[in-house]
CSV table of C-alpha atoms and ligand atoms in Angstrom, one decimal:
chain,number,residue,atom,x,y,z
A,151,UNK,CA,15.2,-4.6,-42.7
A,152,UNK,CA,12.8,-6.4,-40.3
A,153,UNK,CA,10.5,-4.4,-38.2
A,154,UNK,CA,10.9,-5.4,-34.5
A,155,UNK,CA,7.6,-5.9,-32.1
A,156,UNK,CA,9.4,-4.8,-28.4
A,157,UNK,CA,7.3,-6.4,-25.9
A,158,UNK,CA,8.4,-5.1,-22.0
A,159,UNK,CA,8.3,-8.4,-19.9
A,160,UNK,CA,9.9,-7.8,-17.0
A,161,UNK,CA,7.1,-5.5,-15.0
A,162,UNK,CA,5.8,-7.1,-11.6
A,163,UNK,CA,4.2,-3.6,-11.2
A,164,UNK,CA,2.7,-2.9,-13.6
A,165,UNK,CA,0.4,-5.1,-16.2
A,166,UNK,CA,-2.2,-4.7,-19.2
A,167,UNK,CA,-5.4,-7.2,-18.4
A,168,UNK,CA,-7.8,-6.3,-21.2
A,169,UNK,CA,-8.4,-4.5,-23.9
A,170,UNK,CA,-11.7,-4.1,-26.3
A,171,UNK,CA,-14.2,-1.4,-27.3
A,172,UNK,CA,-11.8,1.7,-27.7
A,173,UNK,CA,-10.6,1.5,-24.2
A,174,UNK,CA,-7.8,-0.5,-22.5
A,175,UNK,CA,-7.9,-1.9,-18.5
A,176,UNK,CA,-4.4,-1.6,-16.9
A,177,UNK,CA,-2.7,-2.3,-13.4
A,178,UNK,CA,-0.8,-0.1,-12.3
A,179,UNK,CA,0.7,-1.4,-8.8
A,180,UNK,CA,-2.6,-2.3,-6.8
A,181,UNK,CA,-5.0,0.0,-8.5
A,182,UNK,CA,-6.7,-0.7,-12.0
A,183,UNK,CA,-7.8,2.1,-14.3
A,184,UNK,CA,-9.1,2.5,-17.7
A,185,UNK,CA,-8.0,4.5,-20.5
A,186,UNK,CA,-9.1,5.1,-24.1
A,187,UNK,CA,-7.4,3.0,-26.4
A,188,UNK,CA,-7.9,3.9,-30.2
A,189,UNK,CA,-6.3,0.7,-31.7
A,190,UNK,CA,-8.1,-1.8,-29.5
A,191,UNK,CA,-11.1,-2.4,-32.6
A,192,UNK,CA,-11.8,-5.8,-31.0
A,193,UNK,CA,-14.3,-7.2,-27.7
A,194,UNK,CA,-12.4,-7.3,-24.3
A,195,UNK,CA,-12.2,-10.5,-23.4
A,196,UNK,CA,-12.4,-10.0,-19.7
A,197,UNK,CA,-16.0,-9.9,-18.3
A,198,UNK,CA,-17.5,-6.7,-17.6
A,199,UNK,CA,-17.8,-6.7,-14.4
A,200,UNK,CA,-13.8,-6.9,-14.3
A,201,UNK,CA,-13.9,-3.6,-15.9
A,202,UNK,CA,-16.6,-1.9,-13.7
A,203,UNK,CA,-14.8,-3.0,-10.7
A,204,UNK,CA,-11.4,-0.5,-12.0
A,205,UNK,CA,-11.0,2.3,-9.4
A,206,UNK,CA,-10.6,5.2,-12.0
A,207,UNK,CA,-11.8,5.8,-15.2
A,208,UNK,CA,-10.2,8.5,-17.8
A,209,UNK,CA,-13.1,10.1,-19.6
A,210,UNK,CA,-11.8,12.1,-22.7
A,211,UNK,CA,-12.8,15.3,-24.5
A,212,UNK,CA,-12.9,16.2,-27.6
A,213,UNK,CA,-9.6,17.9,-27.6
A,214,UNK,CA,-6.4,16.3,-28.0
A,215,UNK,CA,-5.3,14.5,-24.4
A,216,UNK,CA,-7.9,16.9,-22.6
A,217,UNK,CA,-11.0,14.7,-20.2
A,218,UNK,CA,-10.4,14.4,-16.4
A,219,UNK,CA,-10.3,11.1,-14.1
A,220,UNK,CA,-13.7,9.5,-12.7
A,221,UNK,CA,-12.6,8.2,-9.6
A,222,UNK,CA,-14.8,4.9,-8.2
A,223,UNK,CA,-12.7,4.2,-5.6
A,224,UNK,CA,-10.4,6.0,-3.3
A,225,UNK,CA,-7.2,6.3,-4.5
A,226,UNK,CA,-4.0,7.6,-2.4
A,227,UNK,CA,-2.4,10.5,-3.4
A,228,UNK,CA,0.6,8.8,-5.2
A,229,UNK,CA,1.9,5.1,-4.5
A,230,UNK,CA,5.0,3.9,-5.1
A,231,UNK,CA,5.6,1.1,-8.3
A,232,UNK,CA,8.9,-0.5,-8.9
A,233,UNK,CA,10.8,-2.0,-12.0
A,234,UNK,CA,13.4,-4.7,-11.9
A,235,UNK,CA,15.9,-3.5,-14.4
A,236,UNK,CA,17.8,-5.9,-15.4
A,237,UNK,CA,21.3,-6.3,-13.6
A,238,UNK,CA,20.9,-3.7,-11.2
A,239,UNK,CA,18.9,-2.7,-7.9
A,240,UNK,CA,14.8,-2.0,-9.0
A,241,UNK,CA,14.2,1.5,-10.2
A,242,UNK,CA,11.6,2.8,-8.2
A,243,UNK,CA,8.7,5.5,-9.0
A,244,UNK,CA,5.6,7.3,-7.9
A,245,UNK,CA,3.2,7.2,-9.7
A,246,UNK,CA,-0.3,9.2,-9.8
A,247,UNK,CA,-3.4,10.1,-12.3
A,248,UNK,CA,-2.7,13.2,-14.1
A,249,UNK,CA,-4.6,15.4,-16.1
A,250,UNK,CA,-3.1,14.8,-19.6
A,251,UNK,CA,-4.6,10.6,-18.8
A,252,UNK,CA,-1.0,9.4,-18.1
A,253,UNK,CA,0.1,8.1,-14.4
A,254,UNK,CA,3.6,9.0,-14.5
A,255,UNK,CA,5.6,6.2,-16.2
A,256,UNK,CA,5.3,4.8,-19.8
A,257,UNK,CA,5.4,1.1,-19.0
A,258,UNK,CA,5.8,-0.2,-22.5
A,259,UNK,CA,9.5,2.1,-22.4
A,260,UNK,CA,11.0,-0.8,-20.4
A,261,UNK,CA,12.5,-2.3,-23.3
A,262,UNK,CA,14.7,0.9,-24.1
A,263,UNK,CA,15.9,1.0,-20.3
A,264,UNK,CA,16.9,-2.8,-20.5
A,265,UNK,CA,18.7,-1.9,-23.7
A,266,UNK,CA,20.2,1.6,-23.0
A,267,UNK,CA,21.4,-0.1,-19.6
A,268,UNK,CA,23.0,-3.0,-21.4
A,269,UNK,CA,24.7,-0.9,-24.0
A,270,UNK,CA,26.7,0.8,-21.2
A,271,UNK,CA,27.2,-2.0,-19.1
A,272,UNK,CA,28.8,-4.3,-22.4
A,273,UNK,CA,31.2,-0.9,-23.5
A,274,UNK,CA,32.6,-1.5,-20.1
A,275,UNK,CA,34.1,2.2,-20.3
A,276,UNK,CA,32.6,5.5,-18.9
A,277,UNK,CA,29.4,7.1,-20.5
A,278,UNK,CA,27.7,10.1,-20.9
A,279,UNK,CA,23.7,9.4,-21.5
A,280,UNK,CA,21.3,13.1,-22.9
A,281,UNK,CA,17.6,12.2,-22.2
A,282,UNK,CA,16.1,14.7,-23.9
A,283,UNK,CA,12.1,14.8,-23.2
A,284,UNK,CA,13.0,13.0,-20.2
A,285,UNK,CA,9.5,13.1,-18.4
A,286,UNK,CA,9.6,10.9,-15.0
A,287,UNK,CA,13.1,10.6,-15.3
A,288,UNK,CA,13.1,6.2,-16.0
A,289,UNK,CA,15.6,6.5,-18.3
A,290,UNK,CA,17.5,8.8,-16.7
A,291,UNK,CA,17.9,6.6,-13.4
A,292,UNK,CA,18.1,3.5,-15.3
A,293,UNK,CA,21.1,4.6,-17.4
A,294,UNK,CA,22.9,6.0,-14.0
A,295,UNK,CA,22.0,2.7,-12.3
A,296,UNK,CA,24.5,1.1,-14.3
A,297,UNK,CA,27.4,3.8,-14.3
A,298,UNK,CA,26.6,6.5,-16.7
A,299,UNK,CA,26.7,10.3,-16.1
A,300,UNK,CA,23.3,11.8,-17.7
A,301,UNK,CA,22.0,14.9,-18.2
A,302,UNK,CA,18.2,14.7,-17.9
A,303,UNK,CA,16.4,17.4,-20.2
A,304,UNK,CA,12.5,18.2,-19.9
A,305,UNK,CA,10.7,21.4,-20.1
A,306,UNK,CA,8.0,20.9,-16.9
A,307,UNK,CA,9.6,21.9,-14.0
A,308,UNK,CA,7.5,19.7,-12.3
A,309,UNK,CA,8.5,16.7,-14.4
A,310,UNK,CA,11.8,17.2,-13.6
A,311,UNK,CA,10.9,17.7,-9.6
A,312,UNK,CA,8.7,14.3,-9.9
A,313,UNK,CA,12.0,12.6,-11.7
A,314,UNK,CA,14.3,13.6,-8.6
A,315,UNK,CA,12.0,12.7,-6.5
A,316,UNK,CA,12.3,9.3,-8.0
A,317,UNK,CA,15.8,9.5,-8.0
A,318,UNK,CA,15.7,9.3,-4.2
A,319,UNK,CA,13.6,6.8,-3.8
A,320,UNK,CA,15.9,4.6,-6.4
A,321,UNK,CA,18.0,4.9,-3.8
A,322,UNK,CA,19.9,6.9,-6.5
A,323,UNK,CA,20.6,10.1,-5.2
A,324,UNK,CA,24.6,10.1,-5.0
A,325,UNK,CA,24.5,9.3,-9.0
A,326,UNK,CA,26.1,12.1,-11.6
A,327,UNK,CA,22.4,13.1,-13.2
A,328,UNK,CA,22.4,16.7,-14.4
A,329,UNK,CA,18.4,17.6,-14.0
A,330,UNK,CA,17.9,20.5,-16.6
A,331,UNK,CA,14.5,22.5,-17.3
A,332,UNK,CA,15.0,23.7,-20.8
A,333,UNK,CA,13.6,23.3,-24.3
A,334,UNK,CA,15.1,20.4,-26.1
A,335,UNK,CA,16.2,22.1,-29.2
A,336,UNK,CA,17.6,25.1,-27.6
A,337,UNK,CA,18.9,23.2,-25.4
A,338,UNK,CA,21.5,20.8,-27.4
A,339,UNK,CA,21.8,23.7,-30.1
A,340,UNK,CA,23.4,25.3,-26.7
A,341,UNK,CA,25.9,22.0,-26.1
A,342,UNK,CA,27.1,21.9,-30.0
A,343,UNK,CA,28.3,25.1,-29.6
A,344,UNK,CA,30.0,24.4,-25.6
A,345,UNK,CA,31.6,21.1,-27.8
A,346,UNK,CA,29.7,19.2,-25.3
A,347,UNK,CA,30.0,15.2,-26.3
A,348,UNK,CA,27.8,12.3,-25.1
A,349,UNK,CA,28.1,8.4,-25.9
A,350,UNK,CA,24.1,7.9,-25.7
A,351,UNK,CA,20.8,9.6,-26.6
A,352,UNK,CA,17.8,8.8,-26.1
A,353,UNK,CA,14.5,10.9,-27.1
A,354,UNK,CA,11.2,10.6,-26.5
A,355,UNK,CA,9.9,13.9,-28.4
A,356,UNK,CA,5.8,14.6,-27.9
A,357,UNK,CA,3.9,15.2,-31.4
A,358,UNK,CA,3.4,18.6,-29.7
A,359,UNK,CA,4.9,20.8,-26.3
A,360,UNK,CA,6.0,23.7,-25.3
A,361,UNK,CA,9.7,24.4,-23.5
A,362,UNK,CA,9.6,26.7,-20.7
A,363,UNK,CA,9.8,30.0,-22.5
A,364,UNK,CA,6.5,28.7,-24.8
A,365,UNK,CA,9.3,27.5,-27.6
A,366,UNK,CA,7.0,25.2,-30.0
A,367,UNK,CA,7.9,21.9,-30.3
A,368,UNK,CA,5.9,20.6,-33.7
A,369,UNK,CA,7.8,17.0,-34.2
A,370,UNK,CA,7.5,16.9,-37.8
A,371,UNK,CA,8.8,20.3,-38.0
A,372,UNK,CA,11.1,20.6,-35.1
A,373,UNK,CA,12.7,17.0,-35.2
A,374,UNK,CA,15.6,17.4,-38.6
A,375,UNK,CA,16.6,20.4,-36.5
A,376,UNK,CA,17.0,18.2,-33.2
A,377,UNK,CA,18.5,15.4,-34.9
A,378,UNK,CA,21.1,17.7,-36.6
A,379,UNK,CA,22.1,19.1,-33.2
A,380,UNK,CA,22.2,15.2,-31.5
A,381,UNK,CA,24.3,14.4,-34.3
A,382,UNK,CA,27.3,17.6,-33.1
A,383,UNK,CA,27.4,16.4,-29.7
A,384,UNK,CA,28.2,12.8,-30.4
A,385,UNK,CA,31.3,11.5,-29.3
A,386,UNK,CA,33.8,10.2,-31.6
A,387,UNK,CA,33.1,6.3,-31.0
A,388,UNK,CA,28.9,6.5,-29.6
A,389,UNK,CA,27.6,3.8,-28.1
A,390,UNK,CA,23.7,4.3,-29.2
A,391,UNK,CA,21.0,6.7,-30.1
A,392,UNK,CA,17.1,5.6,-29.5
A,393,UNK,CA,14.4,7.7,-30.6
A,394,UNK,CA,10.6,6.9,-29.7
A,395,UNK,CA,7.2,8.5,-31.0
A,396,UNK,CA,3.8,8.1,-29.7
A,397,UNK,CA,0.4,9.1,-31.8
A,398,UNK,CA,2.5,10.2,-35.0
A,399,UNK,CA,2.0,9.4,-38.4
A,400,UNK,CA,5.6,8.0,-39.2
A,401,UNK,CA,6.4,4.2,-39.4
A,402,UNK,CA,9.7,2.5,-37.9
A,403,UNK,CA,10.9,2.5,-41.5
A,404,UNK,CA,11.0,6.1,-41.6
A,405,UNK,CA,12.8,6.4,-38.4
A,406,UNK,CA,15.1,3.5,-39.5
A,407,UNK,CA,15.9,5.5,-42.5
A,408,UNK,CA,16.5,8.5,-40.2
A,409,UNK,CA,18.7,6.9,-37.6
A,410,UNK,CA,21.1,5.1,-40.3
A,411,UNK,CA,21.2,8.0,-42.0
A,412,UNK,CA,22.0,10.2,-38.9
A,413,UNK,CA,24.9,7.3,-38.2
A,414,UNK,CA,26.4,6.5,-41.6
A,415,UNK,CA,29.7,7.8,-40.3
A,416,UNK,CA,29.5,5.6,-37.3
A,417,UNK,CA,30.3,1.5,-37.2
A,418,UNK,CA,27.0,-0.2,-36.2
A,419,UNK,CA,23.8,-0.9,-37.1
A,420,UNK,CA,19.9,0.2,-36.6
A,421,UNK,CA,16.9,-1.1,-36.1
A,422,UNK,CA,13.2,-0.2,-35.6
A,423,UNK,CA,9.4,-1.2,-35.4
A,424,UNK,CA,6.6,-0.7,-32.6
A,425,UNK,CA,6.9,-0.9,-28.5
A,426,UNK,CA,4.2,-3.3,-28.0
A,427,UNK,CA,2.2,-4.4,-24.8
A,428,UNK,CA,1.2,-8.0,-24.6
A,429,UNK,CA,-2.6,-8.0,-22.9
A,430,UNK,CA,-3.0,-10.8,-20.0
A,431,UNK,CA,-6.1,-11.4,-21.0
A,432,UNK,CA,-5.9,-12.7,-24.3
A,433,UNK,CA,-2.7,-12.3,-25.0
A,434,UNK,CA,-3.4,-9.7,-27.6
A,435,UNK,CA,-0.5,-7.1,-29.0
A,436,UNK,CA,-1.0,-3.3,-28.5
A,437,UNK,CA,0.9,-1.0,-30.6
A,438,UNK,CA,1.5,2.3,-28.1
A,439,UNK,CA,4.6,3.9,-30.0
A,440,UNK,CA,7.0,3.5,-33.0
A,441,UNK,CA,10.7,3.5,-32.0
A,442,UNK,CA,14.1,3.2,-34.3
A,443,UNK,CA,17.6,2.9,-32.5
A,444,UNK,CA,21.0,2.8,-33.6
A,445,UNK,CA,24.2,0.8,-31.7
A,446,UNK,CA,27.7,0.7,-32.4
A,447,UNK,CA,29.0,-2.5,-33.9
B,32,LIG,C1,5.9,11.7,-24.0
B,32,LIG,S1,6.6,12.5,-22.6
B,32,LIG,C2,8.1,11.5,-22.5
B,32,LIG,C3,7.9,10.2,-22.0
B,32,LIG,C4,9.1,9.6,-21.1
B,32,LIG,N1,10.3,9.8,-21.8
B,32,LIG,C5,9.0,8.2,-20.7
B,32,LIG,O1,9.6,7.3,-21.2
B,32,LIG,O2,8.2,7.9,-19.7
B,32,LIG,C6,7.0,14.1,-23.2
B,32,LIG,C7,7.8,15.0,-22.3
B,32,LIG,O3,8.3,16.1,-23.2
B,32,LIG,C8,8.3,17.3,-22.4
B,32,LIG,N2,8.4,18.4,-23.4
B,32,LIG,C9,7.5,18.9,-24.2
B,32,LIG,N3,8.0,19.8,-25.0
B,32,LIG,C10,9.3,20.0,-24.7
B,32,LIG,C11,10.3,20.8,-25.2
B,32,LIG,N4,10.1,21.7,-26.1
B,32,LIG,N5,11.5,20.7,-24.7
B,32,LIG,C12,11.8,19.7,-23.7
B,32,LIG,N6,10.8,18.9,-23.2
B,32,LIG,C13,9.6,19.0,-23.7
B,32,LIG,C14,7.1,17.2,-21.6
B,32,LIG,O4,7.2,18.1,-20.5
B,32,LIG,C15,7.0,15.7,-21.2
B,32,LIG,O5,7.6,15.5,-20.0
């Protein structure tokens, strides 16, 4: 097998400049923030007073995703950013600083909508898409945008608030997109035993989280469990299955592994490696997340 580098190249909104000393400086729609960056051992190559002039900085704690946002500038509430999907009318999102350090979208995911929304368009038949860990909702809309029914499952209520909200403002809001709050596991464990099918899956499981009854999601404990139950609710002829992981200790060969081991009774073929981000600085690759995907043949 090879291991794939998946760069994201289509964003107008959205853009990584630099990148050096632990931290990374990012663009996201007119504003420019910096956040820690473990893997970025190396000297930015921008000037510094590039990276003084960002208008928020993300100051971290101790504690795993804890820290606040310095704010230098004013920044709106929300502003909108949009992504040109390819093939279809632009998805469209808000996006905001949060607590946890993220600002609503994962940019470097991109290259899972471009592929999901491919995968449907080329089966040229109907399809039912489970986004399970669904956060914003970008899959979700991008798999819709191009015909699919989806059910959308996160367990923040106000994730899944923020994702219809984006659904509107995709100009999305007569598509079929079930919007569930409901732990993951529970939840397809629950559409095994309805005999509920789907032709696509695409997860994006947190090392750690909580569904809304404080179920523990531990991914190296929790994840055979969720894979088994993904595997009873495919269809008879699936059209793919994409699994991403951010900050775990797994490599795409394990989740290659996984995947073609999940599919063996299935026609097609997997694939895996990192979802990179190319810097515009010095064109420098960032590693934010391991991924391994399966398609039919
Ligand atoms: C890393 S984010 C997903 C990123 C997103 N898919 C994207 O591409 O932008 C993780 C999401 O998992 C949700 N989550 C955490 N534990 C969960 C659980 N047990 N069941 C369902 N969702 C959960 C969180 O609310 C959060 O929205």
């Amino acid at each position: 097998m090879n291991l794939i580098l998946l760069e994201s190249p289509h964003w107008r909104d959205y853009e990584l400049l630099d990148t050096g000393n632990g931290l990374k400086l990012e663009r996201f729609g007119s504003y420019r923030f910096v956040r820690p960056e473990v893997q970025a051992l190396w000297q930015p190559a921008l000037p510094e007073a590039d990276w003084r002039d960002a208008d928020a900085v993300f100051r971290p704690t101790s504690e795993e995703s804890g820290g606040h946002w310095d704010a230098r500038k004013k920044l709106r509430e929300r502003w909108e950013m949009r992504y040109p999907l390819p093939g279809a009318a632009p998805l469209k999102m808000w996006a905001m600083t949060t607590p946890g350090r993220h600002l609503g979208v994962f940019p470097e995911c991109a290259a899972h909508w471009d592929w999901m929304a491919e995968k449907i368009v080329v089966s040229n038949r109907p399809a039912r898409v489970l986004n399970l860990f669904g956060y914003t909702g970008l899959a979700s809309l991008a798999a819709a945008a191009v015909g699919a029914t989806v059910t959308h499952v996160d367990a923040s209520k106000k994730s899944v608030g923020w994702a219809r909200e984006n659904q509107d403002i995709s100009g999305l809001a007569d598509k079929p997109i079930r919007w569930i709050v409901d732990d993951a596991l529970k939840f397809v464990q629950r559409e095994a035993r309805r005999g509920a099918q789907y032709d696509g899956i695409y997860l994006d499981p947190p090392k750690f989280g909580r569904g809304p009854k404080g179920e523990i999601w531990e991914v190296y404990q929790s994840l055979p469990a969720l894979l088994d139950a993904c595997r009873a609710v495919l269809s008879p002829n699936p059209l793919f299955v994409a699994l991403t992981m951010y900050a775990v200790k797994a490599s795409g060969v394990h989740l290659y592994a996984t995947l073609n081991e999940m599919m063996r009774p299935y026609k097609g073929s997997a694939e895996a490696g990192e979802l990179v981000t190319r810097e515009a600085s010095a064109g420098r690759l960032v590693s934010q997340a391991v991924f391994g995907r399966w398609s039919a043949a």
